[in-house]
Amino acid sequence: MTNEQLRALVAVVEWGSFRAASSHLFKTQSSISASVRALEEEFDLQLFDRSHYRPQLTAEGKTFYHQARKLLSQADELEQLGHRLASDPAPTLSIALSAMCSLPPGLDIIRRFCSAHPELRFHIHTEHLSGVLEQLHLETAEIAIGPHRGLDQRYDFAEISRIEMVTVMAPGFLSERPEGQVPQALLRSRPHILITDSGSRAPFDHLNVIPGGHIWYVSDYQMKRALLLAEMGWARVPLHMVEQELASGELVQINIENFPSESEIPIYLIRLNEHPLSREAYELWQALLELRA
């Protein structure tokens, strides 16, 4: 079955005869007949009843004709799309952003960049742990923004920001909150809420956990925050995500013995050395490097 055969069938139906179809398609009547006959032989169907003065569709022919029209219409739309893309392709730029950066570093720089490139199709993939770098290797992102985890000589990277991490829970999560440091033993059997690694190739192990502790996994920080507020677990979170809840008393900061309850994590601008950046990605890369100062 070919596009030419389907167009011959549709033309015969819509112009009323093989002769009229040949005139419309600028082909000989014999070639139109041969195209329709080839369809009938391929599927062992009789598409037209030729016993009348003008060919009439059979019941099978009517069903086949309606599907052929739909297929040809889709083919025409695809052809037009191809011509539009070829004549004026819109540039695309994708960034892989660590989920801990709910407020992307250099957001004002990104805003100005996008304003200067109104034709740009801009994508931000929010990932966690190994998923950030994996997007670079899958070539679904040209630039990544995230922590140092997994970086080596394959990457070009520069620190552009820092995120303060704190450990929090709801005030009623522990029936009795001890003074000073919270013993690990008190939390080991209580849910520690972690975000699942979004990578699929080589997921990272979570580092900041209590050995032998009870762990729950969620897919994003929004769900982590919801469970914390519902007194269903404790977790380390970026301070900027819970500042309002800490100020209102909905969440409280805790200090756990022999645990990095509070730390500062450098955030890097990252690219693969072996993959040259597109013109737009290189321009944004250079602009974001200004954050190093």
Coordinates of C-alpha atoms in Angstrom, one line a residue:
M1 CA 0.0 0.0 0.0
T2 CA 1.4 3.3 -1.1
N3 CA 0.5 7.0 -0.6
E4 CA 0.0 7.2 -4.4
Q5 CA -2.5 4.3 -4.4
L6 CA -4.5 5.8 -1.6
R7 CA -4.7 9.1 -3.4
A8 CA -5.9 7.4 -6.5
L9 CA -8.7 5.7 -4.5
V10 CA -9.8 8.9 -2.8
A11 CA -9.7 10.8 -6.1
V12 CA -12.0 8.2 -7.8
V13 CA -14.5 8.5 -5.0
E14 CA -14.5 12.3 -4.8
W15 CA -14.4 13.0 -8.5
G16 CA -16.9 10.3 -9.5
S17 CA -14.9 8.3 -12.0
F18 CA -11.5 6.9 -13.0
R19 CA -11.3 9.4 -15.9
A20 CA -12.0 12.4 -13.7
A21 CA -9.6 11.2 -11.1
S22 CA -6.8 10.8 -13.7
S23 CA -7.4 14.4 -14.9
H24 CA -7.3 15.7 -11.4
L25 CA -4.1 13.9 -10.5
F26 CA -2.5 14.5 -13.9
K27 CA -2.1 10.7 -14.4
T28 CA -3.3 8.3 -17.1
Q29 CA -6.6 6.6 -16.5
S30 CA -4.8 3.2 -16.7
S31 CA -2.4 4.2 -13.9
I32 CA -5.3 5.2 -11.7
S33 CA -7.1 1.9 -12.4
A34 CA -3.8 0.0 -11.7
S35 CA -3.4 1.8 -8.3
V36 CA -6.9 0.9 -7.2
R37 CA -6.5 -2.7 -8.4
A38 CA -3.3 -3.0 -6.5
L39 CA -5.0 -2.1 -3.3
E40 CA -7.8 -4.6 -4.0
E41 CA -5.3 -7.4 -4.7
E42 CA -3.1 -6.6 -1.7
F43 CA -6.0 -6.9 0.8
D44 CA -8.2 -9.3 -1.3
L45 CA -11.0 -6.8 -1.2
Q46 CA -13.4 -5.4 -3.8
L47 CA -13.4 -1.7 -3.2
F48 CA -15.7 -0.6 -6.1
D49 CA -18.7 -2.1 -7.7
R50 CA -18.0 -1.6 -11.4
S51 CA -21.3 -2.9 -12.7
H52 CA -22.8 0.6 -12.7
Y53 CA -22.2 3.6 -15.1
R54 CA -20.0 5.2 -12.4
P55 CA -18.0 3.1 -9.9
Q56 CA -19.6 2.8 -6.5
L57 CA -18.0 1.9 -3.3
T58 CA -18.8 -1.4 -1.7
A59 CA -19.4 -1.7 2.0
E60 CA -15.8 -2.6 2.6
G61 CA -14.7 0.1 0.2
K62 CA -16.6 2.8 2.2
T63 CA -14.8 1.8 5.4
F64 CA -11.5 1.6 3.6
Y65 CA -12.0 5.0 1.9
H66 CA -12.8 6.8 5.2
Q67 CA -9.6 5.5 6.8
A68 CA -7.6 6.4 3.7
R69 CA -8.8 10.0 3.9
K70 CA -7.8 10.3 7.5
L71 CA -4.4 8.8 6.8
L72 CA -3.8 11.2 3.8
S73 CA -4.9 14.2 5.9
Q74 CA -2.4 13.3 8.6
A75 CA 0.3 12.8 6.0
D76 CA -0.5 16.3 4.6
E77 CA -0.3 17.8 8.0
L78 CA 3.1 16.1 8.7
E79 CA 4.4 17.3 5.4
Q80 CA 3.4 20.9 6.1
L81 CA 5.0 20.7 9.6
G82 CA 8.2 19.4 8.0
H83 CA 8.3 22.4 5.6
R84 CA 7.7 24.8 8.5
L85 CA 10.4 23.3 10.6
A86 CA 12.8 23.3 7.7
S87 CA 12.2 26.9 6.8
D88 CA 12.2 28.3 10.3
P89 CA 13.4 25.8 13.0
A90 CA 12.8 27.1 16.5
P91 CA 16.0 26.6 18.7
T92 CA 15.5 24.4 21.8
L93 CA 17.5 24.6 25.0
S94 CA 17.1 22.1 27.9
I95 CA 18.5 22.2 31.4
A96 CA 18.6 19.5 34.1
L97 CA 17.9 21.1 37.5
S98 CA 18.4 19.4 40.8
A99 CA 15.2 19.1 42.7
M100 CA 16.8 20.8 45.7
C101 CA 17.0 24.0 43.7
S102 CA 13.3 24.9 43.7
L103 CA 14.5 28.5 43.1
P104 CA 17.1 28.0 40.3
P105 CA 20.3 29.9 40.9
G106 CA 20.6 32.8 38.5
L107 CA 16.8 32.9 37.8
D108 CA 17.0 36.6 36.9
I109 CA 19.8 35.8 34.4
I110 CA 17.7 33.0 32.9
R111 CA 14.7 35.4 32.6
R112 CA 16.8 38.0 30.8
F113 CA 18.2 35.3 28.5
C114 CA 14.8 34.0 27.6
S115 CA 13.5 37.6 27.0
A116 CA 16.3 38.1 24.5
H117 CA 15.4 34.9 22.7
P118 CA 11.6 34.9 22.4
E119 CA 11.7 32.2 19.7
L120 CA 13.5 29.8 22.1
R121 CA 11.8 26.6 23.3
F122 CA 13.1 26.3 26.8
H123 CA 12.8 23.1 28.9
I124 CA 13.7 22.5 32.5
H125 CA 13.9 18.9 33.7
T126 CA 13.7 18.6 37.5
E127 CA 15.8 15.6 38.7
H128 CA 17.3 14.1 41.8
L129 CA 20.7 12.6 42.6
S130 CA 22.0 10.7 39.6
G131 CA 19.1 11.8 37.4
V132 CA 20.7 15.3 37.1
L133 CA 23.8 14.1 35.3
E134 CA 22.0 11.3 33.5
Q135 CA 20.1 13.9 31.5
L136 CA 23.4 15.1 30.1
H137 CA 24.4 11.6 29.0
L138 CA 21.0 11.0 27.4
E139 CA 21.4 14.3 25.5
T140 CA 18.0 15.5 26.8
A141 CA 19.8 18.4 28.5
E142 CA 22.8 20.4 27.5
I143 CA 23.4 22.1 30.9
A144 CA 22.8 20.8 34.4
I145 CA 22.6 22.6 37.7
G146 CA 23.1 20.6 40.9
P147 CA 25.5 19.4 43.6
H148 CA 28.9 17.9 43.2
R149 CA 27.8 14.3 43.6
G150 CA 29.1 12.2 40.7
L151 CA 31.2 14.9 39.1
D152 CA 34.6 13.8 37.6
Q153 CA 37.0 14.5 34.7
R154 CA 34.1 13.9 32.2
Y155 CA 32.5 17.2 33.2
D156 CA 33.2 20.9 33.1
F157 CA 31.7 22.5 36.2
A158 CA 31.8 25.7 38.3
E159 CA 30.3 26.6 41.6
I160 CA 27.5 29.2 41.2
S161 CA 25.5 28.9 44.4
R162 CA 25.1 27.3 47.8
I163 CA 22.1 25.7 49.5
E164 CA 21.7 25.4 53.3
M165 CA 20.3 22.1 54.4
V166 CA 18.5 21.7 57.7
T167 CA 16.9 18.7 59.5
V168 CA 13.2 19.3 60.5
M169 CA 10.1 17.7 61.9
A170 CA 6.7 18.8 63.0
P171 CA 6.5 19.7 66.7
G172 CA 4.1 16.8 67.5
F173 CA 6.1 14.2 65.6
L174 CA 7.9 13.1 68.8
S175 CA 5.8 12.7 71.9
E176 CA 8.7 13.7 74.1
R177 CA 11.4 15.8 72.5
P178 CA 14.7 15.6 74.4
E179 CA 16.7 18.6 75.3
G180 CA 19.7 19.2 73.1
Q181 CA 20.7 16.6 70.5
V182 CA 18.1 13.9 69.5
P183 CA 19.6 10.4 69.9
Q184 CA 19.7 8.4 66.7
A185 CA 18.1 5.5 68.5
L186 CA 14.9 7.7 69.1
L187 CA 14.5 8.2 65.3
R188 CA 15.7 4.9 63.9
S189 CA 12.3 3.3 63.9
R190 CA 10.5 6.5 62.7
P191 CA 10.1 7.3 59.0
H192 CA 13.0 9.2 57.5
I193 CA 11.6 10.8 54.3
L194 CA 13.9 10.7 51.3
I195 CA 13.4 11.6 47.7
T196 CA 13.9 8.7 45.2
D197 CA 16.8 8.9 42.8
S198 CA 15.3 9.9 39.5
G199 CA 18.1 8.3 37.5
S200 CA 17.7 4.9 35.9
R201 CA 21.2 3.9 34.9
A202 CA 23.3 4.0 38.0
P203 CA 21.4 5.4 41.0
F204 CA 23.3 6.9 43.9
D205 CA 23.1 5.6 47.4
H206 CA 21.6 8.1 49.9
L207 CA 24.4 9.4 52.1
N208 CA 22.8 11.2 55.0
V209 CA 20.8 8.4 56.7
I210 CA 20.7 6.7 60.1
P211 CA 22.2 3.2 59.8
G212 CA 19.3 0.7 60.0
G213 CA 16.7 3.4 60.1
H214 CA 13.2 3.3 58.7
I215 CA 13.0 5.0 55.4
W216 CA 10.1 6.3 53.2
Y217 CA 10.6 7.4 49.6
V218 CA 8.7 10.2 47.8
S219 CA 9.2 11.6 44.3
D220 CA 9.5 15.3 45.1
Y221 CA 10.1 17.9 47.8
Q222 CA 6.5 19.0 47.8
M223 CA 5.3 15.6 49.0
K224 CA 8.2 15.4 51.5
R225 CA 7.0 18.8 52.9
A226 CA 3.4 17.6 53.1
L227 CA 4.4 14.4 55.0
L228 CA 6.5 16.5 57.4
L229 CA 3.6 18.9 58.1
A230 CA 1.3 15.9 58.7
E231 CA 3.7 14.6 61.5
M232 CA 4.5 11.5 59.4
G233 CA 8.3 11.7 59.4
W234 CA 11.5 13.7 59.7
A235 CA 13.9 14.8 56.9
R236 CA 16.8 17.0 55.7
V237 CA 15.5 19.8 53.4
P238 CA 16.8 22.9 51.8
L239 CA 16.2 25.8 54.3
H240 CA 14.7 28.1 51.6
M241 CA 11.8 25.5 51.2
V242 CA 10.7 25.6 54.8
E243 CA 11.6 29.0 56.1
Q244 CA 8.0 30.0 56.3
E245 CA 7.0 26.9 58.2
L246 CA 9.9 27.3 60.6
A247 CA 8.9 30.9 61.3
S248 CA 5.3 29.9 62.0
G249 CA 6.2 27.0 64.2
E250 CA 4.6 24.4 61.9
L251 CA 8.0 22.8 61.6
V252 CA 11.0 22.8 64.0
Q253 CA 14.7 22.3 63.4
I254 CA 16.3 19.4 65.2
N255 CA 19.9 18.4 65.8
I256 CA 20.6 14.7 65.7
E257 CA 23.7 13.1 67.3
N258 CA 26.4 12.0 64.9
F259 CA 24.4 13.2 61.9
P260 CA 24.8 16.1 59.5
S261 CA 21.7 17.9 60.8
E262 CA 22.8 21.2 59.2
S263 CA 25.2 21.7 56.3
E264 CA 25.9 23.9 53.3
I265 CA 25.9 22.3 49.8
P266 CA 27.7 23.9 46.9
I267 CA 25.6 24.0 43.7
Y268 CA 27.4 23.7 40.3
L269 CA 26.9 24.7 36.7
I270 CA 27.7 21.5 34.8
R271 CA 28.2 20.3 31.2
L272 CA 29.8 17.3 29.5
N273 CA 33.3 18.0 28.1
E274 CA 32.8 15.8 25.1
H275 CA 29.5 17.4 24.0
P276 CA 29.9 20.9 22.5
L277 CA 27.1 23.3 23.5
S278 CA 24.7 24.8 21.0
R279 CA 25.0 28.5 20.4
E280 CA 22.1 29.3 22.8
A281 CA 23.4 26.9 25.5
Y282 CA 26.9 28.4 25.3
E283 CA 25.5 31.9 25.7
L284 CA 23.4 30.9 28.7
W285 CA 26.4 29.1 30.2
Q286 CA 28.6 32.1 29.9
A287 CA 25.9 34.3 31.5
L288 CA 25.4 31.9 34.4
L289 CA 29.2 31.8 35.1
E290 CA 28.8 35.4 36.3
L291 CA 27.3 33.9 39.5
R292 CA 30.8 32.7 40.5
A293 CA 31.6 36.2 41.7

